[in-house]
């Protein structure tokens, strides 16, 4: 509330969303629905035009977006995060002291902590806030946030977090905890996608009807969220990228690298990573991550729906 001449009015909070991809787009629309003044930042002019049609304000870089109460960062990796925060047209060029930055990027915990330290040194507040749930839940404002950071930052960003999420797990005050938990989630997600591809490819090799197999397994003990979500992509031969193969090359690369540093053994992650890497090397990197099934199908000399020939 802001007092004006003895009266009080509610000031509209301002949120910037950097990166209007699958998750960032949904978060930005959820913030608009919640009554925020939302500034969307993206390098794609068509996406910016679409965001303006939704009622948001569109900017080609973070610096030109100006000040906001909270800034969500939804870019792809740590290199992009560093650029949009500290680059020549980065957010720090125009951010006011005390702004809460929510780092929603899936990146190595060490990278998250380094960026957070630089933001804190510049007078900003930071929440390590990787997310999960996919583009559908993002559009509904129902993502899961695995968050860590100081209480003051959470208090300041509470309304914004409520707008975009169904559940916020507060994992502690130490930045990096959120990224560590997200890493565990991505381990399971990547392995489950690879397992889904393997299962449905085996079903095809055995001459089974893929739709029937999917319908049976999704209500049986062998199912998983990823099987239920990605299985239809393989059954329908629809590899329109909701989340691309390249994303899991990055994410499982983080898993295996961090596991090695911790002295942990991750053989299933390593096997899944090798499959995703092979898919990328075969030119499938920008297709839906379920396209790893094509690699397994080619090895078995079978054709899945959506494969040529």
C-alpha positions as a printed Julia matrix, in Angstrom:
309×3 Matrix{Float64}:
  0.0     0.0     0.0
  1.09    3.57   -0.66
 -0.39    6.4     1.43
 -1.56    9.42   -0.56
 -3.02   12.38    1.39
 -4.36   10.18    4.16
 -5.8     7.62    1.73
 -4.2     4.38    0.71
 -4.04    2.87   -2.74
 -2.64   -0.39   -3.95
  0.27    0.05   -6.33
  0.29   -2.4    -9.22
  3.36   -4.6    -8.93
  5.65   -4.88  -11.91
  7.23   -8.13  -13.07
  9.72   -8.74  -15.85
  9.94  -12.16  -17.47
 13.16  -12.71  -19.4
 12.71  -15.51  -21.92
  9.23  -16.15  -23.3
  9.74  -19.79  -24.19
  7.6   -22.7   -23.12
  7.76  -21.99  -19.38
  8.39  -18.25  -19.44
  5.42  -17.6   -21.71
  3.06  -19.39  -19.35
  4.5   -17.6   -16.33
  4.14  -14.22  -18.02
  0.49  -14.86  -18.9
 -0.2   -16.09  -15.36
  1.27  -12.87  -13.96
 -0.93  -10.83  -16.32
 -4.02  -12.69  -15.11
 -3.01  -11.98  -11.53
 -2.99   -8.24  -12.18
  0.72   -7.59  -12.55
  2.16   -5.06  -14.94
  4.23   -7.55  -16.96
  7.21   -6.83  -19.16
  8.24   -9.66  -21.46
 11.77   -9.88  -22.83
 12.71  -12.06  -25.79
 14.9   -11.87  -28.88
 12.08  -13.11  -31.16
 10.0   -10.3   -32.62
  7.02  -12.56  -33.39
  6.86  -13.71  -29.76
  7.03  -10.11  -28.56
  4.2    -9.14  -30.9
  2.09  -12.01  -29.57
  2.81  -10.97  -25.99
  1.66   -7.42  -26.68
 -1.6    -8.81  -28.04
 -2.05  -10.59  -24.7
 -1.78   -7.27  -22.88
  1.86   -7.35  -21.87
  4.69   -4.94  -22.61
  7.37   -6.28  -24.94
 11.1    -5.57  -25.0
 13.98   -6.97  -27.08
 16.42   -6.89  -24.17
 16.34   -6.72  -20.38
 17.98   -3.31  -20.08
 15.23   -1.58  -22.07
 12.54   -3.17  -19.88
 13.59   -0.88  -17.04
 12.8    -1.34  -13.36
 10.52   -4.03  -11.94
  9.71   -5.34   -8.49
 10.57   -8.91   -9.5
 12.48  -10.37  -12.43
 11.97  -13.97  -13.57
 14.8   -15.45  -15.65
 13.6   -18.25  -17.94
 16.43  -18.61  -20.44
 17.95  -21.93  -21.51
 21.28  -22.18  -19.71
 23.81  -20.46  -17.46
 25.6   -18.76  -20.35
 22.38  -17.1   -21.49
 21.52  -16.23  -17.89
 24.83  -14.44  -17.45
 24.28  -12.5   -20.66
 20.72  -11.34  -19.89
 21.76  -10.32  -16.39
 25.23   -8.82  -16.78
 25.69   -8.25  -20.5
 25.73   -4.92  -22.33
 21.92   -4.94  -22.51
 21.43   -6.96  -19.35
 18.94   -6.44  -16.56
 21.46   -4.86  -14.16
 21.75   -1.88  -16.46
 18.34   -0.66  -15.29
 17.4    -2.66  -12.17
 16.84   -0.84   -8.9
 18.54   -1.94   -5.71
 16.54   -4.58   -3.84
 14.89   -6.07   -6.93
 14.18   -9.77   -6.47
 15.65  -11.93   -9.2
 14.14  -15.41   -9.51
 16.6   -17.68  -11.31
 14.32  -20.25  -12.96
 16.99  -21.62  -15.27
 18.03  -25.26  -15.01
 21.77  -24.99  -14.46
 24.54  -26.48  -12.36
 24.23  -25.46   -8.69
 27.71  -23.96   -8.83
 26.65  -21.72  -11.72
 23.52  -20.64   -9.84
 25.55  -19.74   -6.76
 28.05  -17.74   -8.82
 25.35  -15.7   -10.54
 23.54  -15.17   -7.23
 26.71  -13.88   -5.6
 27.22  -11.35   -8.38
 23.62  -10.19   -8.14
 23.83   -9.88   -4.36
 27.05   -7.87   -4.67
 25.15   -5.49   -6.95
 22.5    -4.93   -4.26
 19.87   -7.33   -5.58
 17.91  -10.07   -3.84
 18.03  -13.59   -5.27
 15.85  -16.68   -5.15
 17.16  -19.9    -6.67
 13.86  -20.92   -8.28
 14.03  -23.69  -10.92
 10.64  -24.91  -12.05
  8.9   -28.03  -13.31
  5.54  -28.98  -14.77
  5.73  -28.38  -18.5
  4.14  -25.77  -20.74
  0.54  -26.78  -19.95
  0.94  -26.24  -16.22
  2.89  -23.07  -16.9
 -0.04  -21.71  -18.91
 -2.39  -22.58  -16.05
 -0.17  -20.94  -13.43
  0.38  -24.33  -11.81
  4.1   -24.98  -12.06
  6.14  -26.4    -9.21
  8.93  -24.17   -7.9
 11.93  -25.68   -6.1
 13.15  -22.59   -4.32
 15.81  -21.46   -1.91
 16.87  -18.04   -0.71
 16.5   -15.52    2.11
 13.14  -14.94    3.8
 13.09  -11.26    2.82
 13.29  -12.15   -0.86
 10.46  -14.67   -0.51
  8.3   -12.11    1.3
  8.86   -9.58   -1.48
  8.14  -12.08   -4.27
  5.27  -13.95   -2.6
  2.47  -12.6    -4.79
  4.44  -13.24   -7.97
  5.24  -16.8    -6.94
  1.6   -17.4    -6.06
  0.59  -16.21   -9.52
  2.75  -18.66  -11.43
  2.73  -21.77   -9.25
  0.59  -24.44   -7.66
  3.33  -25.34   -5.19
  6.44  -23.57   -3.94
  8.85  -25.77   -2.03
 10.97  -23.56    0.22
 14.09  -25.65    0.58
 16.11  -23.32    2.77
 17.92  -20.01    2.75
 20.99  -21.25    0.88
 21.01  -20.41   -2.81
 21.89  -23.56   -4.74
 19.55  -25.93   -2.92
 16.81  -25.32   -5.47
 19.17  -26.13   -8.34
 20.33  -29.3    -6.61
 16.77  -30.57   -6.2
 15.94  -29.64   -9.81
 18.99  -31.63  -10.91
 17.52  -34.71   -9.2
 14.19  -34.09  -10.93
 15.91  -33.82  -14.31
 17.79  -37.05  -13.68
 14.47  -38.85  -13.3
 12.79  -36.96  -16.13
 15.54  -37.74  -18.63
 15.79  -41.39  -17.66
 12.0   -41.76  -17.8
 11.85  -40.24  -21.3
 14.56  -42.63  -22.47
 12.72  -45.55  -20.83
  9.46  -44.5   -22.49
 11.19  -44.45  -25.87
 12.74  -47.85  -25.23
  9.47  -49.42  -24.09
  7.4   -48.2   -27.02
 10.12  -49.07  -29.53
 10.23  -52.61  -28.13
  6.43  -52.76  -28.38
  6.67  -51.78  -32.04
  9.37  -54.38  -32.65
  7.06  -57.0   -31.15
  4.28  -55.99  -33.52
  2.05  -54.57  -30.79
 -0.38  -51.73  -31.36
  1.28  -48.71  -29.76
 -1.97  -47.0   -28.79
 -3.14  -50.1   -26.97
  0.19  -50.51  -25.19
  0.11  -46.89  -24.1
 -3.46  -47.18  -22.8
 -2.54  -50.27  -20.78
  0.75  -49.04  -19.33
 -0.46  -45.57  -18.36
 -2.82  -47.14  -15.79
 -0.37  -49.84  -14.72
  2.62  -49.99  -12.39
  5.12  -49.26  -15.14
  3.77  -45.8   -15.85
  5.36  -42.46  -14.99
  4.46  -38.82  -15.55
  6.87  -38.74  -18.47
  5.41  -41.91  -19.97
  1.92  -40.41  -19.8
  3.11  -37.1   -21.25
  5.65  -38.18  -23.86
  4.14  -41.55  -24.82
  1.47  -39.93  -27.02
  4.16  -38.03  -28.92
  5.7   -41.35  -29.99
  2.35  -43.06  -30.58
  1.17  -40.17  -32.78
  4.53  -39.54  -34.42
  4.28  -35.91  -33.35
  7.71  -34.52  -32.49
  6.74  -30.86  -32.37
  9.15  -29.57  -29.7
  7.52  -28.93  -26.33
 10.9   -29.62  -24.76
 13.72  -30.36  -27.16
 16.29  -33.15  -27.21
 19.04  -30.56  -26.71
 17.56  -29.57  -23.35
 18.23  -33.01  -21.93
 21.72  -33.13  -23.37
 22.31  -30.08  -21.18
 20.37  -31.27  -18.14
 21.71  -34.81  -18.02
 25.16  -33.39  -18.67
 24.72  -31.38  -15.47
 23.58  -34.52  -13.63
 26.55  -36.64  -14.66
 29.09  -33.86  -14.14
 27.83  -32.94  -10.68
 27.52  -36.62   -9.75
 31.15  -37.18  -10.63
 32.18  -34.26   -8.43
 30.11  -35.69   -5.57
 31.48  -39.21   -6.04
 28.02  -40.56   -6.87
 27.33  -43.28   -9.44
 24.69  -42.48  -12.09
 24.81  -45.26  -14.72
 21.21  -44.82  -15.86
 21.74  -41.09  -16.34
 24.9   -41.79  -18.33
 23.06  -44.24  -20.6
 20.2   -41.8   -21.15
 22.64  -38.95  -21.83
 24.41  -41.04  -24.47
 21.06  -41.64  -26.19
 20.16  -37.94  -26.17
 23.62  -37.05  -27.48
 23.24  -39.55  -30.31
 19.9   -38.01  -31.2
 21.45  -34.55  -31.33
 24.33  -35.79  -33.47
 21.74  -37.32  -35.82
 20.1   -33.94  -36.37
 17.21  -34.36  -33.93
 18.37  -31.82  -31.37
 15.55  -29.35  -31.99
 12.8   -31.98  -32.11
 10.72  -33.02  -29.12
 12.79  -34.92  -26.56
 10.68  -38.02  -27.24
 12.45  -38.19  -30.62
 15.14  -40.3   -28.95
 12.75  -43.14  -29.83
 13.76  -42.66  -33.46
 17.34  -43.59  -32.62
 16.25  -46.84  -30.99
 13.9   -47.59  -33.88
 16.66  -47.08  -36.44
 18.92  -49.46  -34.51
 16.17  -52.08  -34.71
 15.37  -51.31  -38.38
 11.75  -50.52  -37.6
  9.6   -47.52  -38.44
  7.67  -45.69  -35.76
  4.8   -43.31  -36.61
  6.22  -40.09  -37.98
  9.35  -41.7   -39.39
  9.91  -41.52  -43.12
 10.09  -44.58  -45.29
